[in-house]
Coordinates of N, CA and C in Angstrom, one line a residue:
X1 N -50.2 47.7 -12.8 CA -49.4 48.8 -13.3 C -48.0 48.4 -13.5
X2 N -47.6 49.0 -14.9 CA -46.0 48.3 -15.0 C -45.2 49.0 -13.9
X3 N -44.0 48.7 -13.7 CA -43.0 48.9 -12.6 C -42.7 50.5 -13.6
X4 N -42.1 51.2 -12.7 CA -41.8 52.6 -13.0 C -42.8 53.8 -13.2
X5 N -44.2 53.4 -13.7 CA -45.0 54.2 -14.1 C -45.5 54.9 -12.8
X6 N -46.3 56.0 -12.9 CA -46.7 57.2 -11.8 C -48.2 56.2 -11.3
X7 N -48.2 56.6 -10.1 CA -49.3 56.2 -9.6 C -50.4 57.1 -9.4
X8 N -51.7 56.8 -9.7 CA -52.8 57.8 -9.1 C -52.9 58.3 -7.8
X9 N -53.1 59.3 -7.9 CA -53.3 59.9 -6.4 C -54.8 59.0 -5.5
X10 N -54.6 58.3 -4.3 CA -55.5 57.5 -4.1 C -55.8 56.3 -4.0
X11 N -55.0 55.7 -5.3 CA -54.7 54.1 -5.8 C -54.6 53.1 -4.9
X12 N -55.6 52.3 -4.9 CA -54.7 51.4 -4.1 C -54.1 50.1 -4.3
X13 N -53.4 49.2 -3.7 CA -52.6 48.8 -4.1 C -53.2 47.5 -4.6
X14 N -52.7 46.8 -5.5 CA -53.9 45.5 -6.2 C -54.1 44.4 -4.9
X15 N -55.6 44.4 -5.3 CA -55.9 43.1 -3.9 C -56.8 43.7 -3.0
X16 N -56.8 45.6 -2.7 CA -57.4 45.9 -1.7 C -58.8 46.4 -2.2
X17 N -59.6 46.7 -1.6 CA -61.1 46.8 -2.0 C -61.4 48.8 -1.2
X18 N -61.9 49.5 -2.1 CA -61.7 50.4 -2.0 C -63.3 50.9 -1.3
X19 N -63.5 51.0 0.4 CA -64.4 51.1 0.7 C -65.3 51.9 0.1
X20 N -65.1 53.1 0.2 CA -65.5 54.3 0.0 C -66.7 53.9 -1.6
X21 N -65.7 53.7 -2.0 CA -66.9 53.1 -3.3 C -67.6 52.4 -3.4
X22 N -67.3 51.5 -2.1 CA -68.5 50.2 -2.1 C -69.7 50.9 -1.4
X23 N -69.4 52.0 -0.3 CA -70.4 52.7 0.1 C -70.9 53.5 -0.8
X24 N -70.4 54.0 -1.9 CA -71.3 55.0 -2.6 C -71.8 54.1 -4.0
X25 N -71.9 53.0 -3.9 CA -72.2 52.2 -5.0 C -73.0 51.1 -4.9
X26 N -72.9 50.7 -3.4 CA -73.9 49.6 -2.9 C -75.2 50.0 -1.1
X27 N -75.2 51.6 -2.2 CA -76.7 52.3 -1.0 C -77.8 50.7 -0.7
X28 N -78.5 50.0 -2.3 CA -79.6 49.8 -1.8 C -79.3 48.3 -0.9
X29 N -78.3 48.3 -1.0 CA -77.9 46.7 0.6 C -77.9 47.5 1.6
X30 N -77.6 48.8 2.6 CA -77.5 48.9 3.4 C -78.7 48.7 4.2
X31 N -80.2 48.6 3.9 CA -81.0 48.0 4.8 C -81.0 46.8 5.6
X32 N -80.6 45.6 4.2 CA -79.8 44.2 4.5 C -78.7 44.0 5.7
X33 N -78.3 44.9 5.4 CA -76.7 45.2 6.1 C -76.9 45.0 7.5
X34 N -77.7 46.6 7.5 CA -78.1 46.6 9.2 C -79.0 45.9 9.6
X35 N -79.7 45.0 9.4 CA -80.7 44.0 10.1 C -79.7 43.3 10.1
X36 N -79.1 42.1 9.5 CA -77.6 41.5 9.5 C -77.1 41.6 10.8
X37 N -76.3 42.8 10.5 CA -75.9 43.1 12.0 C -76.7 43.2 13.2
X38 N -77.6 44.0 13.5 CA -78.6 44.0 14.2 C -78.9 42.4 14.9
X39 N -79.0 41.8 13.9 CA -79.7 40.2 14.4 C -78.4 39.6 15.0
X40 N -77.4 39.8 14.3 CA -76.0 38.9 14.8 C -75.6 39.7 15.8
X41 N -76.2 40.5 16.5 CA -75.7 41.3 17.8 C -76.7 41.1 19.0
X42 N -78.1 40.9 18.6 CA -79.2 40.5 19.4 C -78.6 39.1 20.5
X43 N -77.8 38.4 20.0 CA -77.4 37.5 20.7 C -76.6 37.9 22.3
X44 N -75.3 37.9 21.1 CA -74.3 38.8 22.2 C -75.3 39.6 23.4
X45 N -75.6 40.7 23.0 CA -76.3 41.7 24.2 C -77.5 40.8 24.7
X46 N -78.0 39.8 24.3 CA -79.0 39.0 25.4 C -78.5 38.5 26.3
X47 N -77.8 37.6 26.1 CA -77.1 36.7 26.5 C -76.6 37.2 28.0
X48 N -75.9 37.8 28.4 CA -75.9 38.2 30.2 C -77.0 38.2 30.6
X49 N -78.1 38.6 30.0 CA -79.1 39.2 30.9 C -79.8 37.7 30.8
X50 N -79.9 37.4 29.8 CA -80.5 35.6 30.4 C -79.4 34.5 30.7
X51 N -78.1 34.7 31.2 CA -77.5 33.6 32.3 C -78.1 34.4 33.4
X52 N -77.7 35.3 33.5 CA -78.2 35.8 34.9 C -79.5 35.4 35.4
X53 N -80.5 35.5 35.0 CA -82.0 35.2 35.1 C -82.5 33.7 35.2
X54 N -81.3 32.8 34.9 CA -81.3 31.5 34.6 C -81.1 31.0 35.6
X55 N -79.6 31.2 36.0 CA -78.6 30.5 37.2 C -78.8 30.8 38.3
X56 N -79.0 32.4 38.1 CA -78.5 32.9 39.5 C -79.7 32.2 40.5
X57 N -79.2 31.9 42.0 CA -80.2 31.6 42.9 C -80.5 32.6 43.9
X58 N -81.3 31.9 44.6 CA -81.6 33.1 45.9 C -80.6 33.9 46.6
X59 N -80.1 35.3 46.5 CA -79.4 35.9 47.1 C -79.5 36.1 48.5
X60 N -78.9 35.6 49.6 CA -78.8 35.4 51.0 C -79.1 37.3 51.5
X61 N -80.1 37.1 52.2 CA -80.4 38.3 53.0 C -80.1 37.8 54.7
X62 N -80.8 37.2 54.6 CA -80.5 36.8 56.3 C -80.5 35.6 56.2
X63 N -79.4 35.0 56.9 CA -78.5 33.5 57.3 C -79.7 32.7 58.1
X64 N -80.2 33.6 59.2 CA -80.4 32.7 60.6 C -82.0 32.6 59.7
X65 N -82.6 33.2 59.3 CA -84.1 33.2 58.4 C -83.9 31.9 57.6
X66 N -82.8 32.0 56.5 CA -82.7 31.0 55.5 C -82.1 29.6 55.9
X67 N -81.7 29.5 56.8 CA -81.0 28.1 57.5 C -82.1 27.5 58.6
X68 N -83.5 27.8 59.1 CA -84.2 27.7 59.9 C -85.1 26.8 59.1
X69 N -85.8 27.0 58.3 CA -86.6 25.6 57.6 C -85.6 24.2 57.1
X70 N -84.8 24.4 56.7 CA -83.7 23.0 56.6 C -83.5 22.4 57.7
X71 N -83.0 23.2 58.4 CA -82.5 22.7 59.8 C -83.4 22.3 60.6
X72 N -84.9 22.4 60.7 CA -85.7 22.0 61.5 C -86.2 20.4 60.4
X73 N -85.7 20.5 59.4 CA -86.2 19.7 58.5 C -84.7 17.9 58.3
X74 N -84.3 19.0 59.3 CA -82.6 17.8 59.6 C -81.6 18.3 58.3
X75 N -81.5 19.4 57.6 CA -80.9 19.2 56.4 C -79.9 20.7 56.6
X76 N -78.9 20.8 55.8 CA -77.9 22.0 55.4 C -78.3 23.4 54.8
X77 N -77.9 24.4 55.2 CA -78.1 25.5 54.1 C -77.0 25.4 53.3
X78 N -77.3 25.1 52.1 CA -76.1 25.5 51.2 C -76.1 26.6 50.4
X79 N -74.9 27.1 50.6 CA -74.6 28.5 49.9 C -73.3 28.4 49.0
X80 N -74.2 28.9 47.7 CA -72.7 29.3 47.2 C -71.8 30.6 47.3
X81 N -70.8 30.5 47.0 CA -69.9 32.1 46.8 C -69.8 32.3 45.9
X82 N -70.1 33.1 45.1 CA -69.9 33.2 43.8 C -69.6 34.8 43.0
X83 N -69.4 34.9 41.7 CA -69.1 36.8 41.9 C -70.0 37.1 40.3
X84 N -70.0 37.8 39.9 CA -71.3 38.1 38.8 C -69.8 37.5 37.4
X85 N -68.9 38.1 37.8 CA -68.1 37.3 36.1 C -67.7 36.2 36.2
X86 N -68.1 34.7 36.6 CA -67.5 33.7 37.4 C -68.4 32.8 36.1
X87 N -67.7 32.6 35.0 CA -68.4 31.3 34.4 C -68.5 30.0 35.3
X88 N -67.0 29.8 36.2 CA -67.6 28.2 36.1 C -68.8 28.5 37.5
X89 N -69.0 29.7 37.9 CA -69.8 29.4 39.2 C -71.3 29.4 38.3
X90 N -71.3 29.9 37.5 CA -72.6 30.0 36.4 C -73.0 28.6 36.1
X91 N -71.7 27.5 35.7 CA -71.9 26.5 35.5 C -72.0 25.6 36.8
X92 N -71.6 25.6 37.6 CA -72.0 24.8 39.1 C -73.5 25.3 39.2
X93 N -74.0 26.2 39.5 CA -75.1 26.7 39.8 C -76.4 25.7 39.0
X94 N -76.0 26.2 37.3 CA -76.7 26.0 36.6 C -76.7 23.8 36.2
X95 N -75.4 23.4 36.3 CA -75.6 22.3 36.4 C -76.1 21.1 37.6
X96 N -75.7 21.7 38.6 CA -75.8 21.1 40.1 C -76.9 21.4 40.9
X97 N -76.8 23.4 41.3 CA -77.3 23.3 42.2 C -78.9 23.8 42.1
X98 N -79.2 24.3 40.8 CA -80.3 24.3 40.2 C -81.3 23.1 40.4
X99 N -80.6 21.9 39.5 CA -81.4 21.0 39.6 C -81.1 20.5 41.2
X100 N -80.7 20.4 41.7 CA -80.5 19.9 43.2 C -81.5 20.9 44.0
X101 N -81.9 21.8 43.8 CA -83.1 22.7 44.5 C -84.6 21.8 44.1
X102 N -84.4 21.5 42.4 CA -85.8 21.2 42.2 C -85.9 19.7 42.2
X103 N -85.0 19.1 43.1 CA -85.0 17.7 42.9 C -86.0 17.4 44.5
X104 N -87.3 16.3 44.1 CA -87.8 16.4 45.1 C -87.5 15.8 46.2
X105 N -86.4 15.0 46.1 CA -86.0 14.1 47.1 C -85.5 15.2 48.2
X106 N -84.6 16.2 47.4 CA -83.8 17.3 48.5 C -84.8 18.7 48.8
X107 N -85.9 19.0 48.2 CA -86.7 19.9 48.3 C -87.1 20.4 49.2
X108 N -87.4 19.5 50.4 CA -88.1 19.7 51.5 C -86.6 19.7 52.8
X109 N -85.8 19.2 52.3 CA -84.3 18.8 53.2 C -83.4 20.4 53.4
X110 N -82.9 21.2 52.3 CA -82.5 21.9 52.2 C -83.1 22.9 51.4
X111 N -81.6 24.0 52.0 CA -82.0 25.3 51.1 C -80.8 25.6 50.6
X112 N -81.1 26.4 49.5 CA -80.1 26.7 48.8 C -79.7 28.5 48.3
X113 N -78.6 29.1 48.8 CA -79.0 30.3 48.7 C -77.8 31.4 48.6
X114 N -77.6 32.2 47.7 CA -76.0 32.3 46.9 C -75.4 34.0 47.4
X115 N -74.2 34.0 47.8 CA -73.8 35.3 48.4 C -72.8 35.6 47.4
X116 N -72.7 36.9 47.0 CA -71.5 37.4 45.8 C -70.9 38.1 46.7
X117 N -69.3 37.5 46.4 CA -68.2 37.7 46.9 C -67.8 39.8 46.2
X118 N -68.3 39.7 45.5 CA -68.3 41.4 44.3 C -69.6 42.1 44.5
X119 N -70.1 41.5 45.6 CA -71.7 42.7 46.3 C -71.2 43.4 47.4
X120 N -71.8 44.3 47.2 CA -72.4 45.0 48.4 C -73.9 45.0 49.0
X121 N -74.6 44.1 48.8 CA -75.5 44.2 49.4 C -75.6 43.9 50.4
X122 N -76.8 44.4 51.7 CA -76.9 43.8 52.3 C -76.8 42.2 53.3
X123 N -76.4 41.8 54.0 CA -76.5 40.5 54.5 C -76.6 40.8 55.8
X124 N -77.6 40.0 56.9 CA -77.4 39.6 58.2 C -77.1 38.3 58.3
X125 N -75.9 37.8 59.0 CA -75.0 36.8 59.3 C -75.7 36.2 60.1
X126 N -75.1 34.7 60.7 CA -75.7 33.5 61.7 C -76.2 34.3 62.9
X127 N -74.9 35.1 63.3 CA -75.1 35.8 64.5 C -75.9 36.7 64.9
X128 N -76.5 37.1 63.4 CA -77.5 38.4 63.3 C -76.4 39.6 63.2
X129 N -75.3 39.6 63.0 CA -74.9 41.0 63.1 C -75.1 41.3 61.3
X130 N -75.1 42.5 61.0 CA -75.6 43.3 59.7 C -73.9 43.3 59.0
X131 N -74.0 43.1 58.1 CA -73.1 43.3 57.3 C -73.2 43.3 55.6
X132 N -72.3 42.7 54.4 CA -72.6 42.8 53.3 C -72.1 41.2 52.9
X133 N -72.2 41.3 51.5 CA -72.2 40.0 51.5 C -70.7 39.8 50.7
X134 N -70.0 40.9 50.3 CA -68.6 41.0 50.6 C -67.9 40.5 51.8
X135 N -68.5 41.3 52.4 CA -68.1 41.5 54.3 C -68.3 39.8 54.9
X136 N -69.1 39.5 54.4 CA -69.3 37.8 54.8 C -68.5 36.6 54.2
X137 N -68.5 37.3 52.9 CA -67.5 36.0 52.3 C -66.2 36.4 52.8
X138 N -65.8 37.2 52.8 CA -64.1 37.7 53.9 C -64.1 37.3 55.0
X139 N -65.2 37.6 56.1 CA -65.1 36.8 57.3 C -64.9 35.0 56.8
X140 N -65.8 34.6 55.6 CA -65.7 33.2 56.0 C -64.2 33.1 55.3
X141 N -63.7 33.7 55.0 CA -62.1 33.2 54.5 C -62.4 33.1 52.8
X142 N -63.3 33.1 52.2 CA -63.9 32.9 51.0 C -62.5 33.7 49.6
X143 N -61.9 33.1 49.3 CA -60.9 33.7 48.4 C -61.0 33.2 46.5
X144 N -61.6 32.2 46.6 CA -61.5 31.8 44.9 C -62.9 31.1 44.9
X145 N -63.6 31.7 44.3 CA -65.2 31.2 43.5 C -65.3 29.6 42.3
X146 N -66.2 29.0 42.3 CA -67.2 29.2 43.3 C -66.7 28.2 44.5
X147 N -67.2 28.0 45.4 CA -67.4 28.1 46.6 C -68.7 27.3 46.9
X148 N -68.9 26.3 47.6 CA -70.2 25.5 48.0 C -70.2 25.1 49.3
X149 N -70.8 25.8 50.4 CA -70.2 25.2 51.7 C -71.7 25.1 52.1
X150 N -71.6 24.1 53.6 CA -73.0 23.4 54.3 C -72.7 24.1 55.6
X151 N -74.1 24.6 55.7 CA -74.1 25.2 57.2 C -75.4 24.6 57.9
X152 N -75.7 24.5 59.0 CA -75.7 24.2 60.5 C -76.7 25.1 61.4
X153 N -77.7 25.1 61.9 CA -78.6 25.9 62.7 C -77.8 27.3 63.2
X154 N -76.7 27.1 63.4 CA -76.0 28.3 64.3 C -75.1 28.7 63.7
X155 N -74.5 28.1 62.2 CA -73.4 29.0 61.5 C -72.3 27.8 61.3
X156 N -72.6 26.7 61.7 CA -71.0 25.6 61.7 C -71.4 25.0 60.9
X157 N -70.1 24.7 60.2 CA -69.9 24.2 59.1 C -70.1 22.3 59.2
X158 N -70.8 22.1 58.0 CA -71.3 20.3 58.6 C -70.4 19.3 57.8
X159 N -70.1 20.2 56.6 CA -69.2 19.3 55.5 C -68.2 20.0 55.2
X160 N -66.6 19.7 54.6 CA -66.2 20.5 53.9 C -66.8 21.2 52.8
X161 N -65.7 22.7 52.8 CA -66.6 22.8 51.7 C -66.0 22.3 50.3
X162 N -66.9 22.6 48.9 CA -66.4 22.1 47.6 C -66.1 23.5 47.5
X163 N -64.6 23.5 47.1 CA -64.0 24.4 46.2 C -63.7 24.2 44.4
X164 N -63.8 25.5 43.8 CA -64.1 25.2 42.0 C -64.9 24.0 41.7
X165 N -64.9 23.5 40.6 CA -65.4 22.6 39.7 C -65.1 21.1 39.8
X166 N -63.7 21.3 40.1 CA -63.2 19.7 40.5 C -63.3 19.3 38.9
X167 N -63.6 17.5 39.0 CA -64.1 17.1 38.3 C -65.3 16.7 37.9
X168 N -65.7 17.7 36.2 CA -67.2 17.2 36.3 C -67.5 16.3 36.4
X169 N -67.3 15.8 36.0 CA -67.4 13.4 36.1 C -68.2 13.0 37.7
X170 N -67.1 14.2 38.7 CA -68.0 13.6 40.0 C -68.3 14.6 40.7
X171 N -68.6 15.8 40.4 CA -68.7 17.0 41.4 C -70.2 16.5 41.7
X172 N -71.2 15.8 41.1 CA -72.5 15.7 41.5 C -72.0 14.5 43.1
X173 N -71.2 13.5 42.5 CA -71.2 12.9 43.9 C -70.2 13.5 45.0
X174 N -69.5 14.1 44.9 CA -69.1 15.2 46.0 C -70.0 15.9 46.9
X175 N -70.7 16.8 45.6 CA -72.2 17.3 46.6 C -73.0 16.2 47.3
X176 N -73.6 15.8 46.5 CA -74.5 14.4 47.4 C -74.0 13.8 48.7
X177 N -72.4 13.8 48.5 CA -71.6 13.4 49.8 C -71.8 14.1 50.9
X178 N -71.3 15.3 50.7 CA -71.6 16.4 51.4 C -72.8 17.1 51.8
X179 N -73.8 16.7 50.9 CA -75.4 16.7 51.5 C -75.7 15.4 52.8
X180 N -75.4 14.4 52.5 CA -75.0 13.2 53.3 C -74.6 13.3 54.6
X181 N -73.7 13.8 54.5 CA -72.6 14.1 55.7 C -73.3 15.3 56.6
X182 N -73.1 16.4 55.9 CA -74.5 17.3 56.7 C -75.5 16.9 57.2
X183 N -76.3 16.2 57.0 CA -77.5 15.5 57.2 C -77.1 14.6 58.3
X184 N -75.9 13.6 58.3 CA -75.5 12.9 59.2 C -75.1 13.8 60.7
X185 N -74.5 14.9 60.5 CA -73.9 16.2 61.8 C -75.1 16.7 61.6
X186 N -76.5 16.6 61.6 CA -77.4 17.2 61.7 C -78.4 16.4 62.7
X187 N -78.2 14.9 62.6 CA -78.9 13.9 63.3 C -78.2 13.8 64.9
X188 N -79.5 13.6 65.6 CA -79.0 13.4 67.2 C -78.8 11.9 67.5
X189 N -77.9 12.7 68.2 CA -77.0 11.2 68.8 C -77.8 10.4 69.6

């Protein structure tokens, strides 16, 4: 439009694309459209529900139950702390402690079994007293996820624990250390 002339009521300005017309002009794509989207959204909304289903491990109900086959077996309960929005605990879980459950060497040694610091579920503790699993990661001092600690027939701790991710390079030999070391405070003198 030359400079000075009246503009249409409506107009818009050169460059922009005038919706409204594309919807009343391009009906027979909207079937296209919405499968399009539909399929480019199937992802997204899977997606939580299969990390979850993937990673997650055994959620700790009772301590003195789940530490009692390892420990007769000479080996640690390891537990992680972890909270449901916690990618890198998704990624410990899913790179470490997953395969470290199905590894057969450690299979019969230990257990492995995960308390969310953002639950309220249920938990009975070493001691047997009833609490949640909130309530347990607060007693254990538990402040930044994830969290990988080695426990002990009675509740003591056998190794330090691994706090975050560290470096991937060696968090597998940190664990293994600390499976080690457990195992070593687990043997009689």
């Amino acid at each position: 439009m030359p400079a000075g002339s009246p503009k249409k009521r409506g107009a818009l300005p050169p460059g922009l694309i005038n919706v409204t017309t594309i919807l009343k002009t391009e009906t027979r794509h909207w079937p296209a459209i919405f499968l399009a989207l539909a399929l480019s959204a199937a992802p997204c909304l899977a997606t939580p529900l299969a990390r979850a289903s993937t990673t997650d491990l055994p959620a700790a109900s009772d301590l003195r139950v789940a530490v009692a086959p390892p420990a007769k077996a000479g080996g640690p309960l390891i537990v992680i702390y972890s909270r449901h929005d916690c990618n890198y605990c998704e990624a410990v879980k899913r790179d470490y402690l997953r395969p470290l459950a199905n590894n057969p060497a450690y299979r019969d040694k230990l257990a492995i079994v995960q308390v969310n610091q953002d639950s309220g579920a249920p938990l009975t503790d070493f001691r047997g007293k009833r609490t949640t699993h909130a309530g347990f990661a607060a007693d254990e001092k538990i402040r930044l996820v994830p969290v990988v600690a080695f426990y002990g027939p009675n509740g003591q701790r056998l190794a330090a624990p691994i706090v975050g991710v560290r470096l991937p390079d060696f968090y597998q030999s940190y664990l293994e250390a600390a499976i080690e070391q457990s195992m070593a405070a687990l043997k009689p003198h």
